[in-house]
XYZ file of N, CA and C in Angstrom:
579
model
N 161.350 -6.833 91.603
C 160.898 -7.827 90.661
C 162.114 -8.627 90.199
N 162.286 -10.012 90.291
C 163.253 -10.451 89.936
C 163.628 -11.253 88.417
N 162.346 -11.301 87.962
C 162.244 -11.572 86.460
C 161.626 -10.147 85.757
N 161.715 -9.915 84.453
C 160.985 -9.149 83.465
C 159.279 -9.663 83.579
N 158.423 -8.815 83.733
C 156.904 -9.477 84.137
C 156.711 -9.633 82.243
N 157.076 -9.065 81.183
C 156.898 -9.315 80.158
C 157.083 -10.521 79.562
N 158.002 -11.102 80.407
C 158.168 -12.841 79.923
C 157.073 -13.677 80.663
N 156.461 -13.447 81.093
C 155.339 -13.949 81.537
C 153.923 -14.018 81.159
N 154.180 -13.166 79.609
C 153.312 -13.310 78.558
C 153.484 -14.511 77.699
N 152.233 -14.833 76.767
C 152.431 -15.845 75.670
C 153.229 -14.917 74.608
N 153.965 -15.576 73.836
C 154.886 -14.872 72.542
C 154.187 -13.822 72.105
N 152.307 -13.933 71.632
C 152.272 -13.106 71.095
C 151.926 -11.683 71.544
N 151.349 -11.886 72.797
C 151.111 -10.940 73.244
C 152.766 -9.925 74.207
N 153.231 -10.702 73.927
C 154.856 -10.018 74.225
C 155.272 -9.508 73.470
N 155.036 -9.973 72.164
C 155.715 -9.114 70.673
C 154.802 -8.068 70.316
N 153.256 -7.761 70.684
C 152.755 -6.832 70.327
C 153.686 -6.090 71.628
N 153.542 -5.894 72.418
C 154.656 -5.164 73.114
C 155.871 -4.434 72.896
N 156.474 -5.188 72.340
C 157.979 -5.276 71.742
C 157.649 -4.236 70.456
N 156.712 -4.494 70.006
C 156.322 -3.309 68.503
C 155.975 -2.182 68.967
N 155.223 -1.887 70.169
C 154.788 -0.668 70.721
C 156.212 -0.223 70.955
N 156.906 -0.939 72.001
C 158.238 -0.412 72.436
C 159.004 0.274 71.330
N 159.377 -0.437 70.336
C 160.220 -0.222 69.252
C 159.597 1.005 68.329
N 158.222 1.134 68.080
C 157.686 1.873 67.570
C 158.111 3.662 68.291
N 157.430 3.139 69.889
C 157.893 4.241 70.458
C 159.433 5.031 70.451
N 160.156 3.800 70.635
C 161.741 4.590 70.768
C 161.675 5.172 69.205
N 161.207 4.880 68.520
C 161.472 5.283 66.708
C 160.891 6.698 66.867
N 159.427 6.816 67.507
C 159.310 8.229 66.993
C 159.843 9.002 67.600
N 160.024 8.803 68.756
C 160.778 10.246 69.342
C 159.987 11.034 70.244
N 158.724 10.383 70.387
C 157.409 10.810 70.954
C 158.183 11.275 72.675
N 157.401 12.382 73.298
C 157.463 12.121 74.855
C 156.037 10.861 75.327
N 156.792 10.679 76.349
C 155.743 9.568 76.988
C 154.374 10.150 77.677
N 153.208 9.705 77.323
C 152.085 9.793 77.949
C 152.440 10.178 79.407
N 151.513 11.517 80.081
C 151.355 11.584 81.309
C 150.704 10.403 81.787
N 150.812 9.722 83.265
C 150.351 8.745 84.067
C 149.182 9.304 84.589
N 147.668 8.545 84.566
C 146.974 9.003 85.278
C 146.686 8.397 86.812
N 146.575 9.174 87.823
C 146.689 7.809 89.271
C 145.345 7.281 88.963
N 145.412 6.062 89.295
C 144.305 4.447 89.487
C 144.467 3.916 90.906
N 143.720 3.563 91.003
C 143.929 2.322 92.132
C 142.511 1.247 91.899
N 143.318 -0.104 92.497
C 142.302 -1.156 91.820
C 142.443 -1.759 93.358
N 141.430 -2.803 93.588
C 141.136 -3.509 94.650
C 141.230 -5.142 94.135
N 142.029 -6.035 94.737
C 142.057 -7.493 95.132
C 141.043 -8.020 96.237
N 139.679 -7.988 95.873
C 138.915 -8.598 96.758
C 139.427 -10.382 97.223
N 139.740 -10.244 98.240
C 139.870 -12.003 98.160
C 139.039 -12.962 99.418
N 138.227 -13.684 99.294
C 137.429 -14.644 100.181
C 138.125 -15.405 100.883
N 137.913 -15.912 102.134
C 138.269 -16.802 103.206
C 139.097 -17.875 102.229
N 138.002 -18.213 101.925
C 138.625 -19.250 100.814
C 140.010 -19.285 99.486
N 140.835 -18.046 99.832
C 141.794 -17.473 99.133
C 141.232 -17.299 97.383
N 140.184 -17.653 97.382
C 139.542 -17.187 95.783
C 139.250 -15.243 95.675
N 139.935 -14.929 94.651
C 140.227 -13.541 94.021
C 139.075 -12.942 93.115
N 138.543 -11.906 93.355
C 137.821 -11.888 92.505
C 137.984 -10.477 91.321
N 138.041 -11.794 89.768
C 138.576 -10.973 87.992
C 137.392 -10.394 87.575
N 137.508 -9.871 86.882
C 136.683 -9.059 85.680
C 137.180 -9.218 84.597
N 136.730 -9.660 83.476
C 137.202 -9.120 82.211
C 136.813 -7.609 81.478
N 137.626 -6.695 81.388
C 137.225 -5.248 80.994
C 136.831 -5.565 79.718
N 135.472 -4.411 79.677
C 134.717 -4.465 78.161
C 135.767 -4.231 76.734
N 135.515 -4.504 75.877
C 136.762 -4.761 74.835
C 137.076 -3.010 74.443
N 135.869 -2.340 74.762
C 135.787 -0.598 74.244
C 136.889 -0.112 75.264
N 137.198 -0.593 76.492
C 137.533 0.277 77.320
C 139.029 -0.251 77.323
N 139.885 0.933 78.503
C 141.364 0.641 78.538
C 141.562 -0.892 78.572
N 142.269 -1.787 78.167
C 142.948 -2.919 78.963
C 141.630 -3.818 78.305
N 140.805 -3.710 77.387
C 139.551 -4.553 77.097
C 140.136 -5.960 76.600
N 139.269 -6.492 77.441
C 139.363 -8.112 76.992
C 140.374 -8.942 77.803
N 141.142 -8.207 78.271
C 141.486 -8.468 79.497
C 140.972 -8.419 80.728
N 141.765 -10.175 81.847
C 140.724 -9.805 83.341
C 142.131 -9.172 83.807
N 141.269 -8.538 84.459
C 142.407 -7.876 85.723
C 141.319 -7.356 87.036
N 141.259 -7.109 87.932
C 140.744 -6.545 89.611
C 140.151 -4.945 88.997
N 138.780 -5.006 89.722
C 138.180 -3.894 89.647
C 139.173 -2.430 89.840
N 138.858 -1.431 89.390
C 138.859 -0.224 89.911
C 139.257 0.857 88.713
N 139.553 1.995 89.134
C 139.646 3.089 88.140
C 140.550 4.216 88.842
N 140.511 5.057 87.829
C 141.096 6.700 87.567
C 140.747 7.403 89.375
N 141.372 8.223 89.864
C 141.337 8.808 90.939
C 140.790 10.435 90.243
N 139.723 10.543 91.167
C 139.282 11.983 90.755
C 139.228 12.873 91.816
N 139.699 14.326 91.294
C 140.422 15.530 91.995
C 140.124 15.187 93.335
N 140.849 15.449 94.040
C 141.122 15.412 95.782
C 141.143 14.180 96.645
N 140.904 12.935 95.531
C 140.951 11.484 96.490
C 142.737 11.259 96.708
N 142.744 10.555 97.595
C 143.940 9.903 97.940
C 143.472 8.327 96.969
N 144.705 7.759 96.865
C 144.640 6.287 96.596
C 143.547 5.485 96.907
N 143.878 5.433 98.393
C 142.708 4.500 99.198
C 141.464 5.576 99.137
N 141.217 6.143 98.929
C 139.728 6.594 98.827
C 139.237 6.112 97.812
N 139.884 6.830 96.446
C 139.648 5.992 94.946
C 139.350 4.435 94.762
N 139.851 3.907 95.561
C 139.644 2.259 95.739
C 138.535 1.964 96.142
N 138.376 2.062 97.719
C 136.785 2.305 98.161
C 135.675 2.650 97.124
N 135.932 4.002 96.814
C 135.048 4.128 95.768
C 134.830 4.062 94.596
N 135.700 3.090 93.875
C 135.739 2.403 92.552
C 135.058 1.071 93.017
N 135.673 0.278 94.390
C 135.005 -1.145 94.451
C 133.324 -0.882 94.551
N 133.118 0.061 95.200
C 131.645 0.205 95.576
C 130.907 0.357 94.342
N 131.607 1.290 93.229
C 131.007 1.511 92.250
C 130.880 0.356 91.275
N 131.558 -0.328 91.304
C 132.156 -1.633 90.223
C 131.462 -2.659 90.362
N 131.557 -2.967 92.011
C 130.692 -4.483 92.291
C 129.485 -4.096 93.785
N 129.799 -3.043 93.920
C 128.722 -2.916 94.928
C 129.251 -3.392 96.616
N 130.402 -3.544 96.885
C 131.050 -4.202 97.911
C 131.273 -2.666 98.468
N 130.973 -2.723 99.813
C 131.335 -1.687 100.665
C 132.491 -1.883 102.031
N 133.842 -0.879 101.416
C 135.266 -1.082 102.322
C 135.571 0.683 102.817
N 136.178 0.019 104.079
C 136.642 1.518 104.776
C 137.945 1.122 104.255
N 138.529 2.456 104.152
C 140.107 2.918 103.704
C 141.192 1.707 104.444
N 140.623 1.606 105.731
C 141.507 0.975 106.364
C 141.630 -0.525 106.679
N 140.884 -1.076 105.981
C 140.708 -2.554 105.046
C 141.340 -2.578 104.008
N 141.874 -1.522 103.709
C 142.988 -1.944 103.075
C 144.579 -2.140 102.918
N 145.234 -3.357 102.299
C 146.455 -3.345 102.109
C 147.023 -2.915 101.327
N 148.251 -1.785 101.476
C 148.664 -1.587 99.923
C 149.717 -2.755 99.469
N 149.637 -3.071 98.421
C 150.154 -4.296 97.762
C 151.534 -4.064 96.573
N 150.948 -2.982 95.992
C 151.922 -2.943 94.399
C 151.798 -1.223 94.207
N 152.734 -0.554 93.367
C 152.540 0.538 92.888
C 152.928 0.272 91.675
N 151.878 0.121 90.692
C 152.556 -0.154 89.100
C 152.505 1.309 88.322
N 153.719 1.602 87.456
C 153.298 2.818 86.674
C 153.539 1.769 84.990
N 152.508 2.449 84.311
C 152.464 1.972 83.154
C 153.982 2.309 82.202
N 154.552 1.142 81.474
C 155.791 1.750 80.697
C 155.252 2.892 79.367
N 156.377 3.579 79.410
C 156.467 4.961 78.766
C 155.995 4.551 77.015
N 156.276 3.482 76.422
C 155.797 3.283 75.231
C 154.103 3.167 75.061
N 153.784 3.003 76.215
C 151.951 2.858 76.128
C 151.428 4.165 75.528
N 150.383 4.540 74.814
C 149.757 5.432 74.519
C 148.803 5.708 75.672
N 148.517 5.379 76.367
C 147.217 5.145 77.598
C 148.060 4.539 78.691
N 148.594 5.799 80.390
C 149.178 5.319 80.894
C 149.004 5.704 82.563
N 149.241 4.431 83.352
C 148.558 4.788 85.076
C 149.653 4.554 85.941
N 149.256 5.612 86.832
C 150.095 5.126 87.910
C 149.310 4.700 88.822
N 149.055 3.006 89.093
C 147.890 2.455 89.626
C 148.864 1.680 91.162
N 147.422 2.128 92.076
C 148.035 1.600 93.262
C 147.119 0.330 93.346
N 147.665 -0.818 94.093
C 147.183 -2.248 93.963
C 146.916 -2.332 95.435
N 145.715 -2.833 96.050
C 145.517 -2.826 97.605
C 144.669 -4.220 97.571
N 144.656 -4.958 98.761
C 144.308 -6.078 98.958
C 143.223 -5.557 99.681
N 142.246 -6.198 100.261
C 141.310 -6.519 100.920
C 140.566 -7.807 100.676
N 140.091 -8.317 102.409
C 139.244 -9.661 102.806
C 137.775 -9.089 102.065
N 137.348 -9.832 101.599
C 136.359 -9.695 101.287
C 134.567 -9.622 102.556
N 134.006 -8.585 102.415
C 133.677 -8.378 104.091
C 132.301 -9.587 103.843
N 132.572 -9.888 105.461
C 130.910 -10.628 105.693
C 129.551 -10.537 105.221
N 128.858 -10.810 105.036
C 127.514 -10.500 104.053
C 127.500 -9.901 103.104
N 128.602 -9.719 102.193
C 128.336 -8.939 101.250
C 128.868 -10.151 99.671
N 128.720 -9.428 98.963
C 129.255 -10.200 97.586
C 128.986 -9.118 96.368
N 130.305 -9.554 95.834
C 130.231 -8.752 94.427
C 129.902 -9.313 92.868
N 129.061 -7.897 92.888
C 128.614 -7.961 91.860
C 129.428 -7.703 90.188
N 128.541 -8.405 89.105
C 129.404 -8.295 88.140
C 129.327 -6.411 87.598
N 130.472 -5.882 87.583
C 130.603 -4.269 87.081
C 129.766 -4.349 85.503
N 128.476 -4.368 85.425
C 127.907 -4.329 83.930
C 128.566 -3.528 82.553
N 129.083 -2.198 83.016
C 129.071 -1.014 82.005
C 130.871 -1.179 82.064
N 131.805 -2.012 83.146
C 133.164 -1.588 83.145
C 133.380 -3.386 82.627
N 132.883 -4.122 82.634
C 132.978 -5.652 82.471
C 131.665 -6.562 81.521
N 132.227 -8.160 81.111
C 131.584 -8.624 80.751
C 131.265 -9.987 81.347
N 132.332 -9.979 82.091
C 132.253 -11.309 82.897
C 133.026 -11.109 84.108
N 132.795 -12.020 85.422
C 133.894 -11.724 86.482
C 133.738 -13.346 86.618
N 134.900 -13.849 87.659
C 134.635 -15.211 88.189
C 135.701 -14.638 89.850
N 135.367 -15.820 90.266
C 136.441 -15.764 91.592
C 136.777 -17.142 91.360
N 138.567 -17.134 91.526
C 139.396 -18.248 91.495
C 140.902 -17.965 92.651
N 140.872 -18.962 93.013
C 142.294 -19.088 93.514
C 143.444 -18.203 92.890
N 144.025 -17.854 93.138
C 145.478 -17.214 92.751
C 146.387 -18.852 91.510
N 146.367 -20.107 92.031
C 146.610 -20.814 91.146
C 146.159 -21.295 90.176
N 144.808 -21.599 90.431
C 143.563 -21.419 89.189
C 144.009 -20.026 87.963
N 143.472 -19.105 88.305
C 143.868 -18.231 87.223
C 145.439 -17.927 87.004
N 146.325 -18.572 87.737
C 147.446 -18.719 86.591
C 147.847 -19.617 85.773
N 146.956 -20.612 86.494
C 146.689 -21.833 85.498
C 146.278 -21.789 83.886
N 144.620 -20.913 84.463
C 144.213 -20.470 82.962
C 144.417 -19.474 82.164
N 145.380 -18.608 82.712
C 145.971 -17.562 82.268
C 147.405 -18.548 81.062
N 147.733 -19.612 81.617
C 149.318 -19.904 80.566
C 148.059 -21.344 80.035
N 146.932 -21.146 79.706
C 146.868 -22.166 78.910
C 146.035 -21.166 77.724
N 146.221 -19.896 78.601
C 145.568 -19.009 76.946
C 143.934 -19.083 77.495
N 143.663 -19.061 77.982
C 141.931 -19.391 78.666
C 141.634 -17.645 79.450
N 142.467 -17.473 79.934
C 142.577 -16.054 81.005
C 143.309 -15.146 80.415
N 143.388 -14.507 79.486
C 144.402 -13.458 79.206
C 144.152 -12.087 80.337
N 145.785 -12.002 80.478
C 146.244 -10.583 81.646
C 147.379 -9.782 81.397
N 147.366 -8.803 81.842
C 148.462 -7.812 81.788
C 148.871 -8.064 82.918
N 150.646 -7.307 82.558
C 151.562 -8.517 84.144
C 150.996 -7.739 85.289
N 150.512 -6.273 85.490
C 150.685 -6.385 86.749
C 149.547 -7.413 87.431
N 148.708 -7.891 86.495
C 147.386 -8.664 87.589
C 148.245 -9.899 87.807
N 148.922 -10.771 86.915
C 149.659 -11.836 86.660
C 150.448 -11.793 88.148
N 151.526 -10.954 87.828
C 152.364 -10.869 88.938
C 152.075 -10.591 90.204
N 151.185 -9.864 90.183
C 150.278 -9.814 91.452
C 149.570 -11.171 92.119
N 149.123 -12.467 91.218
C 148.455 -13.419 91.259
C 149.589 -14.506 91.866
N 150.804 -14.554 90.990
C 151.818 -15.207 91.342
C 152.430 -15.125 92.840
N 152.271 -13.569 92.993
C 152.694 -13.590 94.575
C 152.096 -13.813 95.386
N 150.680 -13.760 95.205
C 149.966 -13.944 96.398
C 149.201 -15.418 96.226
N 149.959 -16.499 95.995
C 150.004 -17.978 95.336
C 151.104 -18.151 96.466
N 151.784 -17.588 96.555
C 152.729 -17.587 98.066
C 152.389 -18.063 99.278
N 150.872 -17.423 99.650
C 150.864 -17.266 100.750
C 149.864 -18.001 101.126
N 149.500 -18.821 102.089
C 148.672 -20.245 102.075
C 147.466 -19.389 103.072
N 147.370 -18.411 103.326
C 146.306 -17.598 104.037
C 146.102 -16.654 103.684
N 144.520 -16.360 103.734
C 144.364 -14.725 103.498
C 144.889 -13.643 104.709
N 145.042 -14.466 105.774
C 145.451 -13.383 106.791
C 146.839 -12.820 106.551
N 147.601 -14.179 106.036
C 149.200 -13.523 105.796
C 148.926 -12.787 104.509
N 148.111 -12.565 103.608
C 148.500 -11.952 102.525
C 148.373 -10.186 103.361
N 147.764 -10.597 104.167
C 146.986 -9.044 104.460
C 147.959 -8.362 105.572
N 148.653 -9.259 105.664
C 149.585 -8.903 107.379
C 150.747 -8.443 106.470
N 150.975 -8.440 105.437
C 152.239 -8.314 104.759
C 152.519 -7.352 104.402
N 153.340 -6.132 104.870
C 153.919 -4.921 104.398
C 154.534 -5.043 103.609
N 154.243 -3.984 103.058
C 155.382 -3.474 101.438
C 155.078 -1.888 101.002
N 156.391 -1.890 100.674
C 156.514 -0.387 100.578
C 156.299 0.235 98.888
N 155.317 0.510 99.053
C 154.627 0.919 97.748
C 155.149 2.627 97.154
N 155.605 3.265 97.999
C 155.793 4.577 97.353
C 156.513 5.085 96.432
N 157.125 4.258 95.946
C 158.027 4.161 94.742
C 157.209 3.132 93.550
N 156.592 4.180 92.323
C 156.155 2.695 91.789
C 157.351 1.661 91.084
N 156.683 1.044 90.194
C 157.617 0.045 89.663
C 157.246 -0.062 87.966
N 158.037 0.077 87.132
C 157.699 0.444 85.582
C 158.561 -0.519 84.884
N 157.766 -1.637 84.508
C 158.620 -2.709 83.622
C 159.008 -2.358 82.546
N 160.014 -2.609 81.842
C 160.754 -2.444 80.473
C 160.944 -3.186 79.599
N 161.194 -3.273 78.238
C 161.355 -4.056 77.484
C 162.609 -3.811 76.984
């Protein structure tokens, strides 16, 4: 990462940050265990991505960020993905449709914290996703520049890893190159303040 993904927030949502941080180093607390996640980047021919905004009750609420959830006993990554997208929007992917993309671990000041794997996938032929009712309140599909568009005019609020994730793959003028693109995920990556 060659910038801080935290500056890539609006002020205020950077300074609630900055208070968690500061709060945390004050008490002395150990850091939340990480739970593994993995989320899916559905993306269409048309390089449009498809967000969710999470329900305001749940982790990350009110924020959009890419379907998926918590890994339960004996899945690998890519299984959890598969079967979070299926569960979320109803889209059906084999393991091996997918790209791994990002390994984010949540920073140690969070009270609520993941070690979430980020995987791309084309979005398959005849199918379409649905809005996640009980994990969301809204979804849209936009371009990678679109929602960073409306993400810095305050319209889209995100947490960096969807941001930074959006920014990079604004890179790439095809869905095929996003998908052809190795990266070595086994090390995650834990931003700091």
């Amino acid at each position: 990462m060659s910038t801080n993904p935290f500056d890539l927030l609006p002020p205020e949502q950077r300074a609630r940050f900055e208070a968690l941080a500061r709060e945390f180093a004050e008490s002395g607390r150990e850091p939340a265990t990480p739970r593994e996640a993995s989320t899916v980047v559905l993306i269409r021919p048309d390089r449009t991505i498809f967000l969710i905004r999470r329900m305001r009750a749940m982790a990350f609420g009110g924020m959009w960020a890419f379907p998926g959830g918590s890994l339960e006993a004996g899945e690998t990554p890519a299984d959890a993905a598969v079967r979070e997208i299926e569960e979320e929007t109803g889209v059906t992917l084999l393991p091996a449709a997918l790209t791994p993309w990002h390994r984010w671990l949540t920073p140690v000041f969070e009270p609520r914290r993941f070690d979430t794997w980020f995987f791309l996938a084309a979005m398959p032929d005849g199918q379409d996703a649905a809005l996640p009712e009980f994990e969301a309140d809204k979804a849209r599909w936009l371009t990678p520049e679109e929602a960073i568009t409306e993400h810095e005019s305050g319209e889209l609020p995100m947490l960096p890893p969807t941001l930074v994730t959006l920014q990079e793959l604004a890179a790439y003028p095809s869905v095929a190159d996003m998908l052809t693109t190795h990266r070595d995920v086994t090390t995650p990556y834990m931003p700091t303040l």
